[in-house]
Short mmCIF file of C-alpha atoms in Angstrom, two decimals:
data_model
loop_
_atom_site.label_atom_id
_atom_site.label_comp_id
_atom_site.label_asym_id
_atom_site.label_seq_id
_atom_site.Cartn_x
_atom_site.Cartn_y
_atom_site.Cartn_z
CA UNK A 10 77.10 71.34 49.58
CA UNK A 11 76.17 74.46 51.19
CA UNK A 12 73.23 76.40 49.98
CA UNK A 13 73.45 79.43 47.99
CA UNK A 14 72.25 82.34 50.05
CA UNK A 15 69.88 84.50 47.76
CA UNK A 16 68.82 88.40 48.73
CA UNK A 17 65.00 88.92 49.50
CA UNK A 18 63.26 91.49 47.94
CA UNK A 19 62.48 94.44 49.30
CA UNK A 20 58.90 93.70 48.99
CA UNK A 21 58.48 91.06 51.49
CA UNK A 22 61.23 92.01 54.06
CA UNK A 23 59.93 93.69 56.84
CA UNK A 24 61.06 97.68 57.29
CA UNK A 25 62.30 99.32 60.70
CA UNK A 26 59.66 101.58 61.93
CA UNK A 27 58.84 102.50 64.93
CA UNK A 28 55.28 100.94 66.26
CA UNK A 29 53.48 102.82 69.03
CA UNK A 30 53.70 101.65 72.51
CA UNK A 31 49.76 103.00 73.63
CA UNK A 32 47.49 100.61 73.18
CA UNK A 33 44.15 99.87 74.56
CA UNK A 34 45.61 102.18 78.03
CA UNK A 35 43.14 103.00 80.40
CA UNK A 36 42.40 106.48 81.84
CA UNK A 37 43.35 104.67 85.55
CA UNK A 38 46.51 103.21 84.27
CA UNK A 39 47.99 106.31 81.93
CA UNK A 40 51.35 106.84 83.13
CA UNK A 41 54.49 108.50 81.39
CA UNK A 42 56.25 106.48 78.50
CA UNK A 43 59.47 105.47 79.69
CA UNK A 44 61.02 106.83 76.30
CA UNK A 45 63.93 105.67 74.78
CA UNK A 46 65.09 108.60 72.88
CA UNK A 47 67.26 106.63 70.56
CA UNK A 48 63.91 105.25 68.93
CA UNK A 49 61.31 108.27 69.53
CA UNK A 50 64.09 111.27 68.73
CA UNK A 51 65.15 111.15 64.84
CA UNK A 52 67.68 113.48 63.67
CA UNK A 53 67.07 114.45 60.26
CA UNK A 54 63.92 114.93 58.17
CA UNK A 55 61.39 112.50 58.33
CA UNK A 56 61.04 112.83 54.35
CA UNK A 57 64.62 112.11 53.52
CA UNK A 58 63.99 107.98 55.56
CA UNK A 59 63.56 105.70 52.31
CA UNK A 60 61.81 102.78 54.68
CA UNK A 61 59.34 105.38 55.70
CA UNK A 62 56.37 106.95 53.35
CA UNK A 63 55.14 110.72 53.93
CA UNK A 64 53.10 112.46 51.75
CA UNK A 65 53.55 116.09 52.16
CA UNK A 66 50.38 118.65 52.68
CA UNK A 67 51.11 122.16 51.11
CA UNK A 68 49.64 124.32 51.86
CA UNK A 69 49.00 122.73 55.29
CA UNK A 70 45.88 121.55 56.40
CA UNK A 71 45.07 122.09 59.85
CA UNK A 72 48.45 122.53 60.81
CA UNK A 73 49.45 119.16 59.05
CA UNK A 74 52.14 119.24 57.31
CA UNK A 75 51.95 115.58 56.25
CA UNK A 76 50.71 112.49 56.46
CA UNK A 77 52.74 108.82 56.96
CA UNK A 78 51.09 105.66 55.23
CA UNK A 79 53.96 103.53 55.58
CA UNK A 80 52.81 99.82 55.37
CA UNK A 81 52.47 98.25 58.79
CA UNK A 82 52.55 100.88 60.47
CA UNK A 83 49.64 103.18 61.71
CA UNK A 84 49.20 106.47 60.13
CA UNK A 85 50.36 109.18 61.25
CA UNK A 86 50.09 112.52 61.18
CA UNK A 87 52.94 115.32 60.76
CA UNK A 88 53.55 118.57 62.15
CA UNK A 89 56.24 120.64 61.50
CA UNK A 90 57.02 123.25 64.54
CA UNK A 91 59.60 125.90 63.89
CA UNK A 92 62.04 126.46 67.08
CA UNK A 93 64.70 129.24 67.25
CA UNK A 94 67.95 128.30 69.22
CA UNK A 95 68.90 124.76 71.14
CA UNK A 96 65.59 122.59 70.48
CA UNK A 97 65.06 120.94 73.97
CA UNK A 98 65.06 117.25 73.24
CA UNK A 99 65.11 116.08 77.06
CA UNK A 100 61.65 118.07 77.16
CA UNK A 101 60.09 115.46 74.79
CA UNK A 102 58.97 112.26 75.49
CA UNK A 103 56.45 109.84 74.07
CA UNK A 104 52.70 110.22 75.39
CA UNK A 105 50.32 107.19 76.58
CA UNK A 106 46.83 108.21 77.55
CA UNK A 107 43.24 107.72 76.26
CA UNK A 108 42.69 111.34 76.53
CA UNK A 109 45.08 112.72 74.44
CA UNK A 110 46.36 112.83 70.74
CA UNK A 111 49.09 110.97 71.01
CA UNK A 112 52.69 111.79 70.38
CA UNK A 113 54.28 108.77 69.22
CA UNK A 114 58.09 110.24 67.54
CA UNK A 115 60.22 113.23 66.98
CA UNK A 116 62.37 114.22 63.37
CA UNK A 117 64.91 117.24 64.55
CA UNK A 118 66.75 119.06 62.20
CA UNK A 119 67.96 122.47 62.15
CA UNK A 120 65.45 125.20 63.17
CA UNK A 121 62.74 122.66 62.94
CA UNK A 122 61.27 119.43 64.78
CA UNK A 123 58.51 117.38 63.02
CA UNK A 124 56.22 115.43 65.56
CA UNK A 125 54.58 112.62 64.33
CA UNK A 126 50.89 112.14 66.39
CA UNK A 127 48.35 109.24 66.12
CA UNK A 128 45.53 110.67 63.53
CA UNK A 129 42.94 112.95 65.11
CA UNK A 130 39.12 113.56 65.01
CA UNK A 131 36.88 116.59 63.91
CA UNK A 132 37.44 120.06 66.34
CA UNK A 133 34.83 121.03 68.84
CA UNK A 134 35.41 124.07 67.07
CA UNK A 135 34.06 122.40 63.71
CA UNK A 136 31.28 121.22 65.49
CA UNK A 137 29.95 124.05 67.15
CA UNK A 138 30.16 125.94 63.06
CA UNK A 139 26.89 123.36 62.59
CA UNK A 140 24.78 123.81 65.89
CA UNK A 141 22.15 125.41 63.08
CA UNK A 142 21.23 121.66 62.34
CA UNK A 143 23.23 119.96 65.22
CA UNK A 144 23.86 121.10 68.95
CA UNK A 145 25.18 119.21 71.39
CA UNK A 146 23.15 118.00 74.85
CA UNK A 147 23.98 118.51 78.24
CA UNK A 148 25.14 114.74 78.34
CA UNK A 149 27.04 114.94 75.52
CA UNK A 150 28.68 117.83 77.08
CA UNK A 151 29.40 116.23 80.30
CA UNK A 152 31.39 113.61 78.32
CA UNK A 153 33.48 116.09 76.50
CA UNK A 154 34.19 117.88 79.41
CA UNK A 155 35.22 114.53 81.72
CA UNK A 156 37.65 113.43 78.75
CA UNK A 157 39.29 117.19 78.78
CA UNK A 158 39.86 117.21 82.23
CA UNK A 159 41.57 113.67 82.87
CA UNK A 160 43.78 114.61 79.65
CA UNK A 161 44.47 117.68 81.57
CA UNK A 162 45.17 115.84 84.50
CA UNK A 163 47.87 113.47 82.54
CA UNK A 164 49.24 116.76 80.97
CA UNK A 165 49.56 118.73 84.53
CA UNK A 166 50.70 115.40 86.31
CA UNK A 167 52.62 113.06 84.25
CA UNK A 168 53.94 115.44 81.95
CA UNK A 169 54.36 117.87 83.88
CA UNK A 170 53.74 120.79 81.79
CA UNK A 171 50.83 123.16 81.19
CA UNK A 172 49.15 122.84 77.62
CA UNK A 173 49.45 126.79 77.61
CA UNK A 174 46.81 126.89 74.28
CA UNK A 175 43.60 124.94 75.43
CA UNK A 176 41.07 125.91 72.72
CA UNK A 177 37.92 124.22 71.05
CA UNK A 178 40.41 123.95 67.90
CA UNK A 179 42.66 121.80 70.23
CA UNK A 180 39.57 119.29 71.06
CA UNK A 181 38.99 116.27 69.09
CA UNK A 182 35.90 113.90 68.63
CA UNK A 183 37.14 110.71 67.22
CA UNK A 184 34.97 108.47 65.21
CA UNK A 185 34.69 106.38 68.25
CA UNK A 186 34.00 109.26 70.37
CA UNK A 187 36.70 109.69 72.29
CA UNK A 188 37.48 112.93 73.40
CA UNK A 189 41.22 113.99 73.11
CA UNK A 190 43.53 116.86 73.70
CA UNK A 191 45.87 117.94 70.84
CA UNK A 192 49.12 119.80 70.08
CA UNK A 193 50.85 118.34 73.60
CA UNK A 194 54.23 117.91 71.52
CA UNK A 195 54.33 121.78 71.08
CA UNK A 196 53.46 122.30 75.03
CA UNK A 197 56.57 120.22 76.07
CA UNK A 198 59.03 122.18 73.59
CA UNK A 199 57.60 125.95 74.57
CA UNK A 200 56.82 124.45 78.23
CA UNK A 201 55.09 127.27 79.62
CA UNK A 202 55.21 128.15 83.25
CA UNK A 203 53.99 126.13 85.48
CA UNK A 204 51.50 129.11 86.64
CA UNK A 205 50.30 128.18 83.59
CA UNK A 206 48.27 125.24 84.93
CA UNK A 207 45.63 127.53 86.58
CA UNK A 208 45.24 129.58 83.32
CA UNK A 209 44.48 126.04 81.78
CA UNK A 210 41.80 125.59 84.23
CA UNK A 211 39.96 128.91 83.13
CA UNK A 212 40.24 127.93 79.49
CA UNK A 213 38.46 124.89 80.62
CA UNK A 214 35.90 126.70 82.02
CA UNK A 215 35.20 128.82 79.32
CA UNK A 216 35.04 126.40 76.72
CA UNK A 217 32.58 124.44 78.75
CA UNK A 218 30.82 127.33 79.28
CA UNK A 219 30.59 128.18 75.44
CA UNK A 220 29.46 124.25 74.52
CA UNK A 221 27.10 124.86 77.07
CA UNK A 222 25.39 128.55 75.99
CA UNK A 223 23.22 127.24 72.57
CA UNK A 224 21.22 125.46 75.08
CA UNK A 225 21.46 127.99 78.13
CA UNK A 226 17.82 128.92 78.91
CA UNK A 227 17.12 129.87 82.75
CA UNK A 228 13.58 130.28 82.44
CA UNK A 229 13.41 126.77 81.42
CA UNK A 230 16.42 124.88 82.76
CA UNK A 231 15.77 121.70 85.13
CA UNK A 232 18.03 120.12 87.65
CA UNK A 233 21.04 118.94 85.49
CA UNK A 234 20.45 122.73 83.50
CA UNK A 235 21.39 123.84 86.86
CA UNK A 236 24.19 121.66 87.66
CA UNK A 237 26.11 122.80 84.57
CA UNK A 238 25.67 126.22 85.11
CA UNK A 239 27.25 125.11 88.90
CA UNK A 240 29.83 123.36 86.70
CA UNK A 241 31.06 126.17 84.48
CA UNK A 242 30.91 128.58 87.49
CA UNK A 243 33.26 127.47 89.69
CA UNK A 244 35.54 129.40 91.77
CA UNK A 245 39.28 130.16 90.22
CA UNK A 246 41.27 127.99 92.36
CA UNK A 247 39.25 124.85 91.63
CA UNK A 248 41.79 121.89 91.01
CA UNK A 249 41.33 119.15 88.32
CA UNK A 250 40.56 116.60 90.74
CA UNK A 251 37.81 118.98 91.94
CA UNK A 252 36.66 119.52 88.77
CA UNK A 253 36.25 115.78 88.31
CA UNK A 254 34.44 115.35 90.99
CA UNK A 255 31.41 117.41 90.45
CA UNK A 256 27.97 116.07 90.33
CA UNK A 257 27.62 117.34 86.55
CA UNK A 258 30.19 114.89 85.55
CA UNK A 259 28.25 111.97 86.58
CA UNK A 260 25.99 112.36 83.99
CA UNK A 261 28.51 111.63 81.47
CA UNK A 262 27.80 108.62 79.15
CA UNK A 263 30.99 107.30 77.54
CA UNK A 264 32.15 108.30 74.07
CA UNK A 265 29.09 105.81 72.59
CA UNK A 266 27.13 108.88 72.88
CA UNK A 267 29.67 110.79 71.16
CA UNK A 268 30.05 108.25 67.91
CA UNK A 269 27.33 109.84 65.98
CA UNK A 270 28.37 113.59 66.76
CA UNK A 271 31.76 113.18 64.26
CA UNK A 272 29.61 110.74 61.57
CA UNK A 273 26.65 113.37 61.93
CA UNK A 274 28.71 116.46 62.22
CA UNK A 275 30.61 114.89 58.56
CA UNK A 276 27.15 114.60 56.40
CA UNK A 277 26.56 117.75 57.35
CA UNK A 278 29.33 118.97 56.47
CA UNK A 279 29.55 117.30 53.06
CA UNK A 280 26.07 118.16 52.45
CA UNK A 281 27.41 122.11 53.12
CA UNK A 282 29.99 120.99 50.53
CA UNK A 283 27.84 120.21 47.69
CA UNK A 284 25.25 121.57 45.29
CA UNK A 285 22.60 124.20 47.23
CA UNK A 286 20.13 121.87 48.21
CA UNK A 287 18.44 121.04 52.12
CA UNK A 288 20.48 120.09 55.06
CA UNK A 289 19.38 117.67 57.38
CA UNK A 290 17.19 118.17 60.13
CA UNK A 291 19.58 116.64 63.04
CA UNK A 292 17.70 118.31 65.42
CA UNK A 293 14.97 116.62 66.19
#
């Protein structure tokens, strides 16, 4: 007798989603995502897919727009970029690098494309608000900067685009401490010039040179003092690779030594949050 066939429930079958492809990728081994736009390009809005779970942000936060925490997959997190005229879906591909905040899918719909990246860290932009009870250190600087410029390097390389809007709002500190470049998705739609590239270079520069000011004191600056102020005073036409290989980079430590700036940096911050009362000395 043949068996009876039953329907599982919904509960324990297992959902299409799309898992990301980057995992544990080295900075030596980054190369582009060979995408295949029938899984990373969606057409229609993310929030209308009943196997997926959004929760929508409004107003925004950050930029987000929402957040996915659908089960078994990794979170995600959703921005919604408006685009007038043909959106340019050949321009977009899936990212893979250590360095950068991933973009792991695409939703398009009319006038509008929602990118779904992996979760990101707090801004250097957030960090430098607390440099009253928490600055950063030369070496700690060093690291930053060696993480922005090999995620430039994938971005100007791989991709092939310019990032066009390198800011310390566009720099993330994981809570590992892994530095990473955001907003790429928006760089491939608006794909500025490749001229561009250089003018990434000098917003390099100056944000190095602004993480490196709270502690800019000539009268008292030693050897590696001196190196950074080489570092963040290079000529105009200095390349990337250039950039990567000068002697102020070697000092770099890893992102160890940047775990405890984002759990530091968030007491602080919750301390700022709550009742008047004294913030911690993480100065000394």
């Amino acid at each position: 007798m043949e068996a009876t066939r039953t329907l599982g429930s919904p509960l324990e079958l297992s959902l299409p989603y799309r898992k990301a492809r980057c995992e544990n990728i080295t900075v030596g081994r980054a190369k582009k995502v060979q995408t295949d736009k029938h899984q990373f390009i969606t057409h229609g809005h993310p929030f209308k897919c009943l196997h997926r779970f959004f929760i929508g942000l409004e107003p925004s936060w950050s930029g987000l727009n929402a957040i996915e925490f659908t089960e078994g997959s990794a979170v995600g997190y959703v921005k919604k970029l408006s685009v007038v005229g043909d959106i340019p879906e050949d321009r977009l591909s899936e990212t893979c690098h250590p360095n950068i905040v991933n973009l792991r899918e695409a939703f398009i719909t009319t006038g509008s494309v929602f990118l779904v990246y992996e979760p990101w860290g707090m801004t250097l932009d957030e960090i430098l608000s607390l440099s009253t009870v928490f600055q950063l250190g030369e070496v700690e600087v060093a690291t930053i900067c060696q993480g922005v410029l090999q995620g430039l390097q994938y971005i100007h390389q791989v991709l092939d685009v310019s990032h066009g809007s390198l800011t310390l709002g566009n720099v993330h500190i994981m809570e590992d401490g892994a530095v990473k470049i955001a907003n790429v998705g928006e760089s491939m739609i608006v794909r500025p010039a490749a001229r561009e590239k250089a003018k990434d270079i000098h917003a390099f520069c100056r944000m190095a040179s602004t993480l490196l000011r709270p502690n800019s004191t000539p009268e008292t600056r030693g050897t590696i003092g001196l190196l950074a102020s080489d570092f963040v005073n290079v000529p105009p036409t200095a390349t990337v690779e250039e950039l990567l290989q000068h002697p102020f980079l070697k000092i770099s430590a890893g992102p160890w030594c940047l775990r405890p700036v984002n759990i530091l940096c968030t007491i602080v911050q919750k301390f700022r949050g709550a009742p008047p009362r004294n913030l911690p000395d993480l100065t000394t």
